[in-house]
CSV table of N, CA, C and O in Angstrom, one decimal:
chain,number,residue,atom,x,y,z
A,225,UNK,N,-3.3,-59.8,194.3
A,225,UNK,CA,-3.7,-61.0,193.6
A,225,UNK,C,-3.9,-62.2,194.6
A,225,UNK,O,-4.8,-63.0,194.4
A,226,UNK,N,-2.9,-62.2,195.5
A,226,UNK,CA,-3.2,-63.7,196.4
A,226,UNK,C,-4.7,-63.1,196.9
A,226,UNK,O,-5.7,-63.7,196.5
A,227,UNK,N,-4.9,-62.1,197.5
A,227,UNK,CA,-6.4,-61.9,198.4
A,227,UNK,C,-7.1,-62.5,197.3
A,227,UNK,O,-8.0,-63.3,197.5
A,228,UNK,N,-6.8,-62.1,196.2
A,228,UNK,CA,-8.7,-62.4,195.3
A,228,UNK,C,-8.0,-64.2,194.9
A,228,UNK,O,-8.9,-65.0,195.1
A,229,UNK,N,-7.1,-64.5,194.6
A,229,UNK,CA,-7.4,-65.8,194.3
A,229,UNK,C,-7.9,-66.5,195.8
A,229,UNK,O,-8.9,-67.1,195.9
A,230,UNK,N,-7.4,-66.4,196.5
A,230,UNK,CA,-8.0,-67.1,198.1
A,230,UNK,C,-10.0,-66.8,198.2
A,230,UNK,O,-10.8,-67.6,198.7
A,231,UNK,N,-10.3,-65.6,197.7
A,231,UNK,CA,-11.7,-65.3,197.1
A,231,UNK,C,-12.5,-65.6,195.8
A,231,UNK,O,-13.7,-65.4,195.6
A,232,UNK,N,-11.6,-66.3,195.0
A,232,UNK,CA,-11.9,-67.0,194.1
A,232,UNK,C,-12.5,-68.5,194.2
A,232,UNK,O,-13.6,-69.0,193.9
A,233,UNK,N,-11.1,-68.9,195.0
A,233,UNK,CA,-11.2,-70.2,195.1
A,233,UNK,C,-12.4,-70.5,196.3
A,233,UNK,O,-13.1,-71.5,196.2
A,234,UNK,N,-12.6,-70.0,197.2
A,234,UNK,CA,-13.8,-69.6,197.9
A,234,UNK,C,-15.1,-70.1,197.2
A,234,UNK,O,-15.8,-71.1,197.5
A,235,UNK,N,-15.3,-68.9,196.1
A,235,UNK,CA,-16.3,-68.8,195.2
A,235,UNK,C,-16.8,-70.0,194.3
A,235,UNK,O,-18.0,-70.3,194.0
A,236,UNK,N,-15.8,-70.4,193.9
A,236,UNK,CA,-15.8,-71.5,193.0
A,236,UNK,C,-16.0,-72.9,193.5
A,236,UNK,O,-16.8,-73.7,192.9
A,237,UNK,N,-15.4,-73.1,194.3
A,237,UNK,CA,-14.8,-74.6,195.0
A,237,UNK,C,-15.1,-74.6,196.5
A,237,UNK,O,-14.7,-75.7,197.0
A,238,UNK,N,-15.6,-73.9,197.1
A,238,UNK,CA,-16.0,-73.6,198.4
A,238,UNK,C,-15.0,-74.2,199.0
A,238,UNK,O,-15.1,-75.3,199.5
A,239,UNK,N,-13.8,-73.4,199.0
A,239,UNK,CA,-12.6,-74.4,199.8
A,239,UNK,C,-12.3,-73.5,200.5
A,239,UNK,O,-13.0,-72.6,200.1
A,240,UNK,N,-11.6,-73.0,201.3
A,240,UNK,CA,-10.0,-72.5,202.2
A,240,UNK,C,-9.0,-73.2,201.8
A,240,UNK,O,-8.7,-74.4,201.5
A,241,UNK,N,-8.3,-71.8,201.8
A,241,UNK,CA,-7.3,-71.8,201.3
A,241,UNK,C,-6.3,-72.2,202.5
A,241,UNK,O,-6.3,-71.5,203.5
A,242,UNK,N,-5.4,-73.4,202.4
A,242,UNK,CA,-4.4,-73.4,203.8
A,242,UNK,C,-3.5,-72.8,203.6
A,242,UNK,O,-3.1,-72.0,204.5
A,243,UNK,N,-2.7,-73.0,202.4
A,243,UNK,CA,-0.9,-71.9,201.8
A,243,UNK,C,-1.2,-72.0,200.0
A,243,UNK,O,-1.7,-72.7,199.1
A,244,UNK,N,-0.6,-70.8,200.4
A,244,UNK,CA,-1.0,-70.1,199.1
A,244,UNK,C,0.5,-69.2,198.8
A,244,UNK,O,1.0,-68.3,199.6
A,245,UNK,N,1.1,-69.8,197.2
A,245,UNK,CA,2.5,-69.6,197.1
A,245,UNK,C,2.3,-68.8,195.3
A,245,UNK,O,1.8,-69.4,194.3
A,246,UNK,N,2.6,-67.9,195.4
A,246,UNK,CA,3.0,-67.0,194.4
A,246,UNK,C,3.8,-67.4,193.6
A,246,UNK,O,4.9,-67.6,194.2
A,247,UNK,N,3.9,-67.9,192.1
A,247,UNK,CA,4.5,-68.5,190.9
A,247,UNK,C,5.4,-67.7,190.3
A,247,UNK,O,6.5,-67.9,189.9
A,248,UNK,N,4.4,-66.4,190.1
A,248,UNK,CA,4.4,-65.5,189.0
A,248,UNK,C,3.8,-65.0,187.9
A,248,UNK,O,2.7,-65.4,187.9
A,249,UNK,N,4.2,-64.2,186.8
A,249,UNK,CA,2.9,-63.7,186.3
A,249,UNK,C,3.5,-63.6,184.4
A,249,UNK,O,4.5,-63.2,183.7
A,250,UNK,N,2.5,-64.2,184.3
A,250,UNK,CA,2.6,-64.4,182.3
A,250,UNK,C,2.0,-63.6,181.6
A,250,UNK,O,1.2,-62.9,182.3
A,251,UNK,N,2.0,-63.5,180.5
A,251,UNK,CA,1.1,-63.1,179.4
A,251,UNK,C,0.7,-63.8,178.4
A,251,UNK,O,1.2,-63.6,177.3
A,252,UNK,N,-0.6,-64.9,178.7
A,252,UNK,CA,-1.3,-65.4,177.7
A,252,UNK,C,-1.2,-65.2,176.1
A,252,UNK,O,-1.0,-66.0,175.1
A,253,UNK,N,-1.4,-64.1,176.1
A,253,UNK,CA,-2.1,-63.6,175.1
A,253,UNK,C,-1.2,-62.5,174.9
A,253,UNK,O,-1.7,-61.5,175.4
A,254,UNK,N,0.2,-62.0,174.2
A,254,UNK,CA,0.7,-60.7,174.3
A,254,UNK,C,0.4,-60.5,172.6
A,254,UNK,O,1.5,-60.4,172.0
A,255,UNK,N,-0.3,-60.4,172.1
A,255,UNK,CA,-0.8,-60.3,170.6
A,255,UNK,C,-2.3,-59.4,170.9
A,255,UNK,O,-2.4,-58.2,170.6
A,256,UNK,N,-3.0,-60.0,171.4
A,256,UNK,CA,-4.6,-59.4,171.3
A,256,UNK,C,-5.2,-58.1,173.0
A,256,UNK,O,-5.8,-57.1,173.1
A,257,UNK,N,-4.5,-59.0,174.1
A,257,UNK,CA,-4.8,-58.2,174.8
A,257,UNK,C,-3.8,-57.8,175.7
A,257,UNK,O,-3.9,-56.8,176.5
A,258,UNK,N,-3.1,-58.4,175.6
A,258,UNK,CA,-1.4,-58.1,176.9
A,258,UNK,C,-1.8,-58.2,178.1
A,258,UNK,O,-1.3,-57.3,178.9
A,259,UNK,N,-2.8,-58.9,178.8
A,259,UNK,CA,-3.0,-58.4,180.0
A,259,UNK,C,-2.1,-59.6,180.7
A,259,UNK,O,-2.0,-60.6,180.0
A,260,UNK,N,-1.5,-59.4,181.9
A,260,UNK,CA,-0.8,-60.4,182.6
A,260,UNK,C,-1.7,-61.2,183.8
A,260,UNK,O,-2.8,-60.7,184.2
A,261,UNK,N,-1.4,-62.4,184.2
A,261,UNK,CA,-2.3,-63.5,185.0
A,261,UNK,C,-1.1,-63.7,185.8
A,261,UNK,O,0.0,-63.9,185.5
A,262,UNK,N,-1.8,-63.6,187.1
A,262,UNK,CA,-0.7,-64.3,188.2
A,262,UNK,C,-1.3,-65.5,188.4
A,262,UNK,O,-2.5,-65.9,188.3
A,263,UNK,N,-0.3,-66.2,188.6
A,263,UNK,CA,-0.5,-68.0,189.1
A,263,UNK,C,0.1,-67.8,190.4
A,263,UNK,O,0.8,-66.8,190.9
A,264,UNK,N,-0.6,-69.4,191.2
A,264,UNK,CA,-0.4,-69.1,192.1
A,264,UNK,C,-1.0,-71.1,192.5
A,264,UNK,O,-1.8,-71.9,192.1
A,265,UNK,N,0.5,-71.2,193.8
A,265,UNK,CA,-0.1,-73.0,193.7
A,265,UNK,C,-0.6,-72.6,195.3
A,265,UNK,O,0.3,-72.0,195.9
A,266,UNK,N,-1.7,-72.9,196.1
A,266,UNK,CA,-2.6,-73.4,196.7
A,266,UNK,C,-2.9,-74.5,196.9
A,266,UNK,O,-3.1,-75.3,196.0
A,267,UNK,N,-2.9,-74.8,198.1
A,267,UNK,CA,-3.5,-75.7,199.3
A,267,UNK,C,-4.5,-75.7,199.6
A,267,UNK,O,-4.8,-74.6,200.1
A,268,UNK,N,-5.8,-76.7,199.5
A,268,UNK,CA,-6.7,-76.1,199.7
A,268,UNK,C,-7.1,-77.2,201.2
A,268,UNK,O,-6.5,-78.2,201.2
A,269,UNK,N,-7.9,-77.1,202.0
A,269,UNK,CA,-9.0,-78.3,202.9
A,269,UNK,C,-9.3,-78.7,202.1
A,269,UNK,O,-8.5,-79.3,201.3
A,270,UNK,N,-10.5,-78.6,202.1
A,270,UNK,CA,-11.9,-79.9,201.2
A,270,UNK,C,-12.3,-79.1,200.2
A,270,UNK,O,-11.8,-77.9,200.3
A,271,UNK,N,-12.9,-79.3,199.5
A,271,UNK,CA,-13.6,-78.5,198.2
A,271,UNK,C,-15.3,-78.7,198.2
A,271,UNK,O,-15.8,-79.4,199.1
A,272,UNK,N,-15.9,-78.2,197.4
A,272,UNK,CA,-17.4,-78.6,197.2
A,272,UNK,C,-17.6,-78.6,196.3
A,272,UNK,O,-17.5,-77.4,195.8
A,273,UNK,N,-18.0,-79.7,195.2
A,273,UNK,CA,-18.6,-79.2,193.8
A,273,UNK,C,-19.6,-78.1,193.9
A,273,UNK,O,-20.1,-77.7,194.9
A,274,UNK,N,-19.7,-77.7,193.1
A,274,UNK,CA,-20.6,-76.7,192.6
A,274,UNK,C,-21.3,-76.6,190.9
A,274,UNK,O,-21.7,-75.6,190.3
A,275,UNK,N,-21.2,-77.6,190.7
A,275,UNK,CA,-21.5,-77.7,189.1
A,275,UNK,C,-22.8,-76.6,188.5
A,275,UNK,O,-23.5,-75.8,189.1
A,276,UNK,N,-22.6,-76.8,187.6
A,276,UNK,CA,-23.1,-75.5,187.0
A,276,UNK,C,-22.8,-73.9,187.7
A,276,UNK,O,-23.5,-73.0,187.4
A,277,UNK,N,-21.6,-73.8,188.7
A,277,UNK,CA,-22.1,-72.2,188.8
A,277,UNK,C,-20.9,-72.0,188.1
A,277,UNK,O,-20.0,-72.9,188.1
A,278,UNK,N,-20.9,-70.7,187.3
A,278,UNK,CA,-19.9,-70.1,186.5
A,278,UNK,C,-19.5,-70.7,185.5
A,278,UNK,O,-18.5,-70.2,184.9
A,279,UNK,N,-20.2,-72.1,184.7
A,279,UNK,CA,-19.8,-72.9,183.8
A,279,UNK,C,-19.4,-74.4,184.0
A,279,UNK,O,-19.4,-75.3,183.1
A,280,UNK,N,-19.1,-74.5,185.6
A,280,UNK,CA,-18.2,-75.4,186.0
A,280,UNK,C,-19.2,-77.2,185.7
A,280,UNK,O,-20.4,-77.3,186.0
A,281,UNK,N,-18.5,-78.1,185.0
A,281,UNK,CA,-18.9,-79.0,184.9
A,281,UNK,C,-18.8,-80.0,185.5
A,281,UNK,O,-19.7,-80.9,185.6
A,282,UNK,N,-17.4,-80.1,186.3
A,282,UNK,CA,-16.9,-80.7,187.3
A,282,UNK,C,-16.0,-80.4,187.7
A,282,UNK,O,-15.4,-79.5,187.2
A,283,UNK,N,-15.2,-81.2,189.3
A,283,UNK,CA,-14.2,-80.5,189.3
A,283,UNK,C,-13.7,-82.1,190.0
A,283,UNK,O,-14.4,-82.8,190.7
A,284,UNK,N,-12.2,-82.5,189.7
A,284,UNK,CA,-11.3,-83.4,189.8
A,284,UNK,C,-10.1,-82.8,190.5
A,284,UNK,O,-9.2,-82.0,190.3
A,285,UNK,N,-10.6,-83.8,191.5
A,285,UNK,CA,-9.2,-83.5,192.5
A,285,UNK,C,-7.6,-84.5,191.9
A,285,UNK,O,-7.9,-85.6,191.6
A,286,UNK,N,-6.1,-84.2,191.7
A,286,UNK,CA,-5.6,-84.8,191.4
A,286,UNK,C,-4.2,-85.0,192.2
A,286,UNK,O,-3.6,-84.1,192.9
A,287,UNK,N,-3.8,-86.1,192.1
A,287,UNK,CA,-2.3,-86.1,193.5
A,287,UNK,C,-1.4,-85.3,191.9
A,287,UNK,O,-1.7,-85.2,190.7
A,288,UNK,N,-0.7,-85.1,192.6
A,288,UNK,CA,0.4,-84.4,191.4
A,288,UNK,C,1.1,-84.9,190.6
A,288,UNK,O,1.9,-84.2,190.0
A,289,UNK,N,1.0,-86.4,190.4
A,289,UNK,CA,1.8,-87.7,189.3
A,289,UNK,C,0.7,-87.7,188.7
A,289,UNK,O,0.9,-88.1,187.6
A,290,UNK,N,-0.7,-87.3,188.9
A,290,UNK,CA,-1.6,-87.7,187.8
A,290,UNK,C,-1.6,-86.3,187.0
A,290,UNK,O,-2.1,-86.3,185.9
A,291,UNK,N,-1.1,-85.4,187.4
A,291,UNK,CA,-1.6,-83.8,187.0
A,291,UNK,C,-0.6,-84.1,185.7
A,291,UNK,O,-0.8,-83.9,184.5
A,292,UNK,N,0.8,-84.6,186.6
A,292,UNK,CA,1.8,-85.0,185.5
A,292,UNK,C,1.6,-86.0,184.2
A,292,UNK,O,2.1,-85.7,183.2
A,293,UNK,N,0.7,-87.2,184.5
A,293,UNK,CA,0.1,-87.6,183.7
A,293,UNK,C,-1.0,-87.1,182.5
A,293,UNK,O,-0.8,-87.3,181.3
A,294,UNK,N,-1.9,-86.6,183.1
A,294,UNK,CA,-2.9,-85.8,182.3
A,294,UNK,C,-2.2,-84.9,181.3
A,294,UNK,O,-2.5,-84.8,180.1
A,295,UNK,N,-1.1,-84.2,181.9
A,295,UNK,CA,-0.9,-82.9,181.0
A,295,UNK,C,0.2,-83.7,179.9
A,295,UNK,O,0.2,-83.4,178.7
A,296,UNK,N,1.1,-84.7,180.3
A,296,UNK,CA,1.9,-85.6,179.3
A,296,UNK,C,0.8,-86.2,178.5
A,296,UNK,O,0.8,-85.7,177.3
A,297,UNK,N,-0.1,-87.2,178.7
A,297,UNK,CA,-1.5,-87.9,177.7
A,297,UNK,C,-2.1,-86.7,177.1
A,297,UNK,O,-2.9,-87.1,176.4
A,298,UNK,N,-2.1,-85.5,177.0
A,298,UNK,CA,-2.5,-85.0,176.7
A,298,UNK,C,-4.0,-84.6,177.0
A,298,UNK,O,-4.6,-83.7,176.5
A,299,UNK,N,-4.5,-85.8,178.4
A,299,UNK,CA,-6.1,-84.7,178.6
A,299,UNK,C,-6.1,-83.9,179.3
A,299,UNK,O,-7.3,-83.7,179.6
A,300,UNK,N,-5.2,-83.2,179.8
A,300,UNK,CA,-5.0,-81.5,180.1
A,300,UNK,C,-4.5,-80.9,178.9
A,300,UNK,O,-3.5,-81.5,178.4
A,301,UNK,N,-4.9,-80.2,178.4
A,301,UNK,CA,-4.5,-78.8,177.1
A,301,UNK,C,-4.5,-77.9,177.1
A,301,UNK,O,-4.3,-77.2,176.1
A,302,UNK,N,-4.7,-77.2,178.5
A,302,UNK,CA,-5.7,-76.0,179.0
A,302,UNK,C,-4.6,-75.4,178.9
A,302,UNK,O,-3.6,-76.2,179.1
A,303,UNK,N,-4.2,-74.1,178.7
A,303,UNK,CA,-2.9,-73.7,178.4
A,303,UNK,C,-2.1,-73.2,179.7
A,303,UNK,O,-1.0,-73.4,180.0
A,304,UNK,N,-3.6,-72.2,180.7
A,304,UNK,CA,-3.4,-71.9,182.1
A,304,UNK,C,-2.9,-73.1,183.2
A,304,UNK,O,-2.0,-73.0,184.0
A,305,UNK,N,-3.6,-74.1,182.9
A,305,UNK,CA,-3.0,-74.8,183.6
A,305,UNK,C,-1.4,-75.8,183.8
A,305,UNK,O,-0.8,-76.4,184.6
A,306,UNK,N,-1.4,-75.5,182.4
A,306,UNK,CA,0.3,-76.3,181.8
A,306,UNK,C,1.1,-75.2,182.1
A,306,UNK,O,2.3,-75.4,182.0
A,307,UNK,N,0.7,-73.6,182.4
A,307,UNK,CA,1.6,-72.4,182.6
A,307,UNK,C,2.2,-72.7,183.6
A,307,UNK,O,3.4,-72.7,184.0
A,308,UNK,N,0.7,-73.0,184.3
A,308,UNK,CA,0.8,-73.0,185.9
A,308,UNK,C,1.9,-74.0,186.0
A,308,UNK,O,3.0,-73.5,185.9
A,309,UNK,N,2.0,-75.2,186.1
A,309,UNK,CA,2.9,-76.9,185.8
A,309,UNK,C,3.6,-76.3,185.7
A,309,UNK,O,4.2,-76.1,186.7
A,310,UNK,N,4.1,-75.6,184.3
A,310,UNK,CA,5.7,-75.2,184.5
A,310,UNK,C,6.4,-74.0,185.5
A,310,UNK,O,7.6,-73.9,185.7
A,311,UNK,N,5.5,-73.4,185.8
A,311,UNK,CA,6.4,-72.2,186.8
A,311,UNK,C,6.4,-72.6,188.0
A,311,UNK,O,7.2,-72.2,188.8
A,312,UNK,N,5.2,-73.9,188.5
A,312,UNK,CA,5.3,-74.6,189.6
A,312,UNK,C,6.8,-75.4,189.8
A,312,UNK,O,7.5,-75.6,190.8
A,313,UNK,N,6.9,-75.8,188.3
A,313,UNK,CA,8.4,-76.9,188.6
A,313,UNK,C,9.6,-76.0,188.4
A,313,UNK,O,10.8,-76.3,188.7
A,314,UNK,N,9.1,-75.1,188.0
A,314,UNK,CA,10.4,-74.0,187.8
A,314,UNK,C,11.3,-73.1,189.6
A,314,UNK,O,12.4,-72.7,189.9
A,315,UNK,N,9.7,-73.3,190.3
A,315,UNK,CA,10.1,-72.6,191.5
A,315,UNK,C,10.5,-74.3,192.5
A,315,UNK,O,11.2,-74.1,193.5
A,316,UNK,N,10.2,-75.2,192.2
A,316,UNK,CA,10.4,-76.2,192.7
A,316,UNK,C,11.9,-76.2,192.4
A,316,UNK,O,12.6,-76.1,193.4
A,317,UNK,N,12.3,-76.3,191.7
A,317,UNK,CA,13.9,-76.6,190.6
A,317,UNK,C,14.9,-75.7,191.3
A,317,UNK,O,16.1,-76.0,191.3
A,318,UNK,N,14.4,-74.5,191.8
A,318,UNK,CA,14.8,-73.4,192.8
A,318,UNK,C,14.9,-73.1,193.9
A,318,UNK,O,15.5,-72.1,194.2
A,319,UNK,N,14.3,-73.9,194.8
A,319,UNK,CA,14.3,-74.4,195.9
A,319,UNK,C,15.1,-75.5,196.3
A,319,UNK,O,15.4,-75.9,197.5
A,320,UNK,N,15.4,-76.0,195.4
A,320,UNK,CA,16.3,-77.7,195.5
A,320,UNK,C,17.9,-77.0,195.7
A,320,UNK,O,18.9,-77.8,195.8
């Protein structure tokens, strides 16, 4: 899983990956499809928009008090990414 997200994020965002830290792995969806998603928090260099490829409309870089912000105001909803938020603060919380 780390190789293809580091290929992912490649693909998408034209970035390098600098550290790339394993979360852990959920199940969205354990009703319709069960399949499990690894998260994973990354470092990246620089990024490149790419709008329009794969959907993408934009892409917003954020310091992590705004990520905090967004997902509290509620204009983050995305469910992957609030998963992500919490298993990020959960391994943080674990480390302390």
């Amino acid at each position: 899983p780390e190789d293809n997200v580091k290929k992912e994020i490649k693909e998408e965002i034209n970035a390098e990956v600098l550290s790339c830290k394993y979360l852990g792995d959920l199940t969205p969806d354990s009703g319709v499809t069960a399949n499990k998603v690894s998260y994973f928090w990354c470092e990246v260099d620089s990024y490149e928009e790419k709008l329009g490829y794969e959907g993408i409309d934009s892409v917003v870089a954020l310091e992590f008090e705004e990520l905090e912000e967004w997902i509290q105001n509620g204009t983050i909803t995305d469910g992957f990414t609030v998963a992500a938020y919490g298993l990020y603060q959960m391994m943080k919380k674990h480390e302390d």
